[in-house]
Short mmCIF file of C-alpha atoms in Angstrom, two decimals:
data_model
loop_
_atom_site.label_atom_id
_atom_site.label_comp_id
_atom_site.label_asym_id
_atom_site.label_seq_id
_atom_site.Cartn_x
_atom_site.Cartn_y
_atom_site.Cartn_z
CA UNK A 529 -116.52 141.35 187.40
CA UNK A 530 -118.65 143.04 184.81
CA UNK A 531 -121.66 144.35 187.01
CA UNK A 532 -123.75 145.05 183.52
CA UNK A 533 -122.88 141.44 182.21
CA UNK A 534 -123.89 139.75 184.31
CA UNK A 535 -127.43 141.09 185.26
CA UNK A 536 -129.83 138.92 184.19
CA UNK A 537 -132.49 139.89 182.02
CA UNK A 538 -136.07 139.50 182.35
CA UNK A 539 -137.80 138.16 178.97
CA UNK A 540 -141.53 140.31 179.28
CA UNK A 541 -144.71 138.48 177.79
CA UNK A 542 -145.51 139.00 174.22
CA UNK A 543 -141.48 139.11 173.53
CA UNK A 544 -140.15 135.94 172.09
CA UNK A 545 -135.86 135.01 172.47
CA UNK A 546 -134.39 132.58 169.87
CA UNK A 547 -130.81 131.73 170.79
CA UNK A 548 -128.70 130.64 167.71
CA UNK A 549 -124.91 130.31 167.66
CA UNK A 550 -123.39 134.05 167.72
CA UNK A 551 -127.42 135.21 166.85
CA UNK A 552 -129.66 136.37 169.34
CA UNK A 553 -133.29 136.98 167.56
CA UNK A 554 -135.85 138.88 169.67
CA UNK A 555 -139.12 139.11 168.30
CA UNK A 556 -142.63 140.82 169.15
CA UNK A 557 -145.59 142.12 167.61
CA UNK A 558 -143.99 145.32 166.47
CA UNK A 559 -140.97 143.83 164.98
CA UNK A 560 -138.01 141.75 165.53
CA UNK A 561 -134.44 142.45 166.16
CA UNK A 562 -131.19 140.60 166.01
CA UNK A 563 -127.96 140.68 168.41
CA UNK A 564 -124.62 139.66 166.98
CA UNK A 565 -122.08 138.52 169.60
CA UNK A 566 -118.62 136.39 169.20
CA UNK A 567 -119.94 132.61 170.12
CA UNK A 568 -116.12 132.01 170.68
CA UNK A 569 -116.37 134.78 173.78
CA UNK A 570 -119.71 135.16 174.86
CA UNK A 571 -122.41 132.55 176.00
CA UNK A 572 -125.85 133.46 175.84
CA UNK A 573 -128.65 131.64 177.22
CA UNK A 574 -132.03 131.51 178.24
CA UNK A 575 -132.75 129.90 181.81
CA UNK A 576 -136.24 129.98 183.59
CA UNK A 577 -137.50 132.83 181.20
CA UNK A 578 -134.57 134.98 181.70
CA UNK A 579 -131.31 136.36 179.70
CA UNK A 580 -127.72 135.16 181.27
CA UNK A 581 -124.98 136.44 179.40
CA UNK A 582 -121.19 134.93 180.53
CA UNK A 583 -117.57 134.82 179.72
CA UNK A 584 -115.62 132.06 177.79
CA UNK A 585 -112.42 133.36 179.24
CA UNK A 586 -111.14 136.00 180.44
CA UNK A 587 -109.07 137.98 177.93
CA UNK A 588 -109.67 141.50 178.14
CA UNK A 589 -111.61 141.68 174.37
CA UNK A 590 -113.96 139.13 175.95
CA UNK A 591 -114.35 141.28 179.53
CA UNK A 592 -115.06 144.23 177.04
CA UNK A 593 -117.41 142.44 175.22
CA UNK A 594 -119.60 141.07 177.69
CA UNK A 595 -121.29 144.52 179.62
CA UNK A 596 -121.90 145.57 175.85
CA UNK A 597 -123.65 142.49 174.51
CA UNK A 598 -125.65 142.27 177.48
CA UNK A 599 -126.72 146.34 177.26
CA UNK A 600 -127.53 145.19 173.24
CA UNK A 601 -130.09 142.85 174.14
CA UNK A 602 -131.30 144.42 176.84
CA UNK A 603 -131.95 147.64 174.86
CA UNK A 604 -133.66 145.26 171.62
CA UNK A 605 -135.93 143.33 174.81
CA UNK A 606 -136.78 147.18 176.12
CA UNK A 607 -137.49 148.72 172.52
CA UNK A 608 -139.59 145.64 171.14
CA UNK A 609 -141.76 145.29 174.50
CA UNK A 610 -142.16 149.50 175.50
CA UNK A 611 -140.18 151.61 172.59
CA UNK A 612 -138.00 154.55 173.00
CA UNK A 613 -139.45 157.79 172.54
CA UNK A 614 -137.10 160.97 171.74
CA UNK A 615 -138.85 164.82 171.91
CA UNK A 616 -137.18 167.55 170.15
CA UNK A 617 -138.68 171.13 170.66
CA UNK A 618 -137.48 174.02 167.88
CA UNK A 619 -136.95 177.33 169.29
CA UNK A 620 -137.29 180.75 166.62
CA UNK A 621 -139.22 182.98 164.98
CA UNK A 622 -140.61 181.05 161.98
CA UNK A 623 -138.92 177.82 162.93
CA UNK A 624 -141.19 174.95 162.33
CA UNK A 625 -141.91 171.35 161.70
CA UNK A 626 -144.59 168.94 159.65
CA UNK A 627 -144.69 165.47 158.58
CA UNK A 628 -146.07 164.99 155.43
CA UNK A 629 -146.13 160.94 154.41
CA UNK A 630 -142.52 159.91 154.61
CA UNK A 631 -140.54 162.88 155.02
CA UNK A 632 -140.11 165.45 157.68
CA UNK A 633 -140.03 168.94 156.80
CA UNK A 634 -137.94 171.62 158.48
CA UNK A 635 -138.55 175.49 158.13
CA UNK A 636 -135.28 176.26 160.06
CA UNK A 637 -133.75 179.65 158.96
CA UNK A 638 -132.48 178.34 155.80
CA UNK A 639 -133.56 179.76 152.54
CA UNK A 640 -134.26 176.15 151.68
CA UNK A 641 -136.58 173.93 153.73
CA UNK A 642 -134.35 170.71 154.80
CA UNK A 643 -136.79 167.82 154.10
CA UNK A 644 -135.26 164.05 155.91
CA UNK A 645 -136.37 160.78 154.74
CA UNK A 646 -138.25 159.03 158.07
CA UNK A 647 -136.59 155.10 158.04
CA UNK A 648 -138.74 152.38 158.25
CA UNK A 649 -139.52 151.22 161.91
CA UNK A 650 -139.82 154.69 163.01
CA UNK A 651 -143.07 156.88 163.88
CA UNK A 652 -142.26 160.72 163.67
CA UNK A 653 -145.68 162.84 164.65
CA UNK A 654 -145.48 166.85 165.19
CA UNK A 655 -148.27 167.71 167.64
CA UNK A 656 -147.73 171.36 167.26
CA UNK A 657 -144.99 172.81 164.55
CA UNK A 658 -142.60 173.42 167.22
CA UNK A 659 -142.73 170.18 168.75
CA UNK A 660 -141.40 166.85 167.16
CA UNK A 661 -141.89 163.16 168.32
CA UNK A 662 -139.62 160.27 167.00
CA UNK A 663 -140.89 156.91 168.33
CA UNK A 664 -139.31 153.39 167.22
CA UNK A 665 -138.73 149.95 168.63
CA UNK A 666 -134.58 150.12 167.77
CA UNK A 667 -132.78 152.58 169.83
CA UNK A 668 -129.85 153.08 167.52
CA UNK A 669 -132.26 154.11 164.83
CA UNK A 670 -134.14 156.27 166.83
CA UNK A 671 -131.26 158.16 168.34
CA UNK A 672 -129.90 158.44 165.41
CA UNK A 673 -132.58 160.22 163.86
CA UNK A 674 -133.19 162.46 166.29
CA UNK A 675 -128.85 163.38 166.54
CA UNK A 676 -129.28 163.68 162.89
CA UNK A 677 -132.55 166.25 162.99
CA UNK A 678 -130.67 168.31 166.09
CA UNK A 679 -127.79 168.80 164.29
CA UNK A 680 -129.39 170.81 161.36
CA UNK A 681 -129.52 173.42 163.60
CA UNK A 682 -128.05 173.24 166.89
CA UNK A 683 -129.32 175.76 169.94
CA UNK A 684 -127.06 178.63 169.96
CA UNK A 685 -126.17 179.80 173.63
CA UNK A 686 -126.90 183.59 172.46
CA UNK A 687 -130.34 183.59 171.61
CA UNK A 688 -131.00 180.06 172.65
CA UNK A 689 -132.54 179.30 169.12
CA UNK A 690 -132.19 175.61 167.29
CA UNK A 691 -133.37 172.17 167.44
CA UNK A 692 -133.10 170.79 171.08
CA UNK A 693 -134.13 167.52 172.84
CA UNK A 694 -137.16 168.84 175.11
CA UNK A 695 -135.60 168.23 178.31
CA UNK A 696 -131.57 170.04 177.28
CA UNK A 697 -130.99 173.24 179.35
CA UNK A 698 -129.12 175.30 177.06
CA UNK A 699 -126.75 177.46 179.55
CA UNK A 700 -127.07 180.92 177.51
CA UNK A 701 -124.32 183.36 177.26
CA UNK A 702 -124.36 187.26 177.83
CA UNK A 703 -124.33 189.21 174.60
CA UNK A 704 -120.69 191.17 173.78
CA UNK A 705 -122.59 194.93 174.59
CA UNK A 706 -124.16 193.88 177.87
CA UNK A 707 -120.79 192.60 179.58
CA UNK A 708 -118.87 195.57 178.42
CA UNK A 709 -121.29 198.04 179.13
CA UNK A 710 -119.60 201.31 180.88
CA UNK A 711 -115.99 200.96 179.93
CA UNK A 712 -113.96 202.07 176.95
CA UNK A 713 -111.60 199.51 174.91
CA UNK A 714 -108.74 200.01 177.34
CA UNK A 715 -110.67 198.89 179.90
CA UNK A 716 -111.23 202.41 181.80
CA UNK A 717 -114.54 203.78 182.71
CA UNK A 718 -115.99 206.05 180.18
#
């Protein structure tokens, strides 16, 4: 038994379900968003204000299908009622961010700036330059994003410089002349 299938899912107020054959439309005031499942597998349906996904049968595509279906509307329900917020901090000397209309601009070592496109049903806003905010109603699209900005410039375990989500621990190395300190390239003491 899929524990995450079958957990029923509460429908919050101001979030509107439409149940269609293999379509599952969720719709607020921020946007809408649509589910795709197999109708042939998966039944969907809406009973006293609340989300039941089941099984048709039990084939093991079908048993994979159902957790994951469930998780997909649950996420759209989540993102269209509260949103997903991602934080990214940047970390070095003359490493920063703005957002100027539609495009973010990175300052991030380079000796170009990298400038990304923001995609429609996102919100980026840079409080300081070292500090970026990605908020959005579709988690997919907002993690996305944010994987995408991160990966510019990843931290670095030396110096601990980068792009990093504001709540990563970056486990930093020792430098190559601090752990060899006091011994010669044999490996006897000087």
């Amino acid at each position: 038994m899929s524990r995450k299938g079958n957990k029923l899912l509460n429908i919050p107020h101001g979030v509107n379900v439409v149940i269609n054959p293999g379509l599952v439309q969720i719709k607020s005031t921020t946007g809408s968003l649509d589910v795709l499942y197999p109708s042939k597998m998966i039944k969907v349906e809406n009973i006293d204000n609340k989300i039941k996904v089941s099984r048709l049968n039990e084939e093991k595509q079908t048993r994979m299908f159902h957790g994951t279906i469930n998780s997909n509307i649950n996420n759209a329900i989540i993102g269209l009622s509260k949103g997903y917020v991602k934080k990214l901090k940047i970390v070095g000397v003359g490493y920063k961010a703005n957002v100027s209309g539609n495009k973010l601009n990175l300052a991030i070592g380079f000796s170009h700036p990298v400038v990304f496109d923001i995609p429609p049903g996102i919100k980026v806003i840079c409080p300081t330059p070292t500090e970026i905010i990605i908020e959005g109603y579709d988690k997919i699209i907002v993690g996305e994003f944010a994987a995408n900005v991160r990966a510019t410039r990843k931290p670095e375990p030396y110096n601990g410089k980068g792009i990093m989500y504001s709540d990563e621990v970056i486990i930093r190395k020792v430098g190559k002349t601090a752990e060899g300190a006091g011994t010669t390239a044999g490996g006897a003491k000087k």
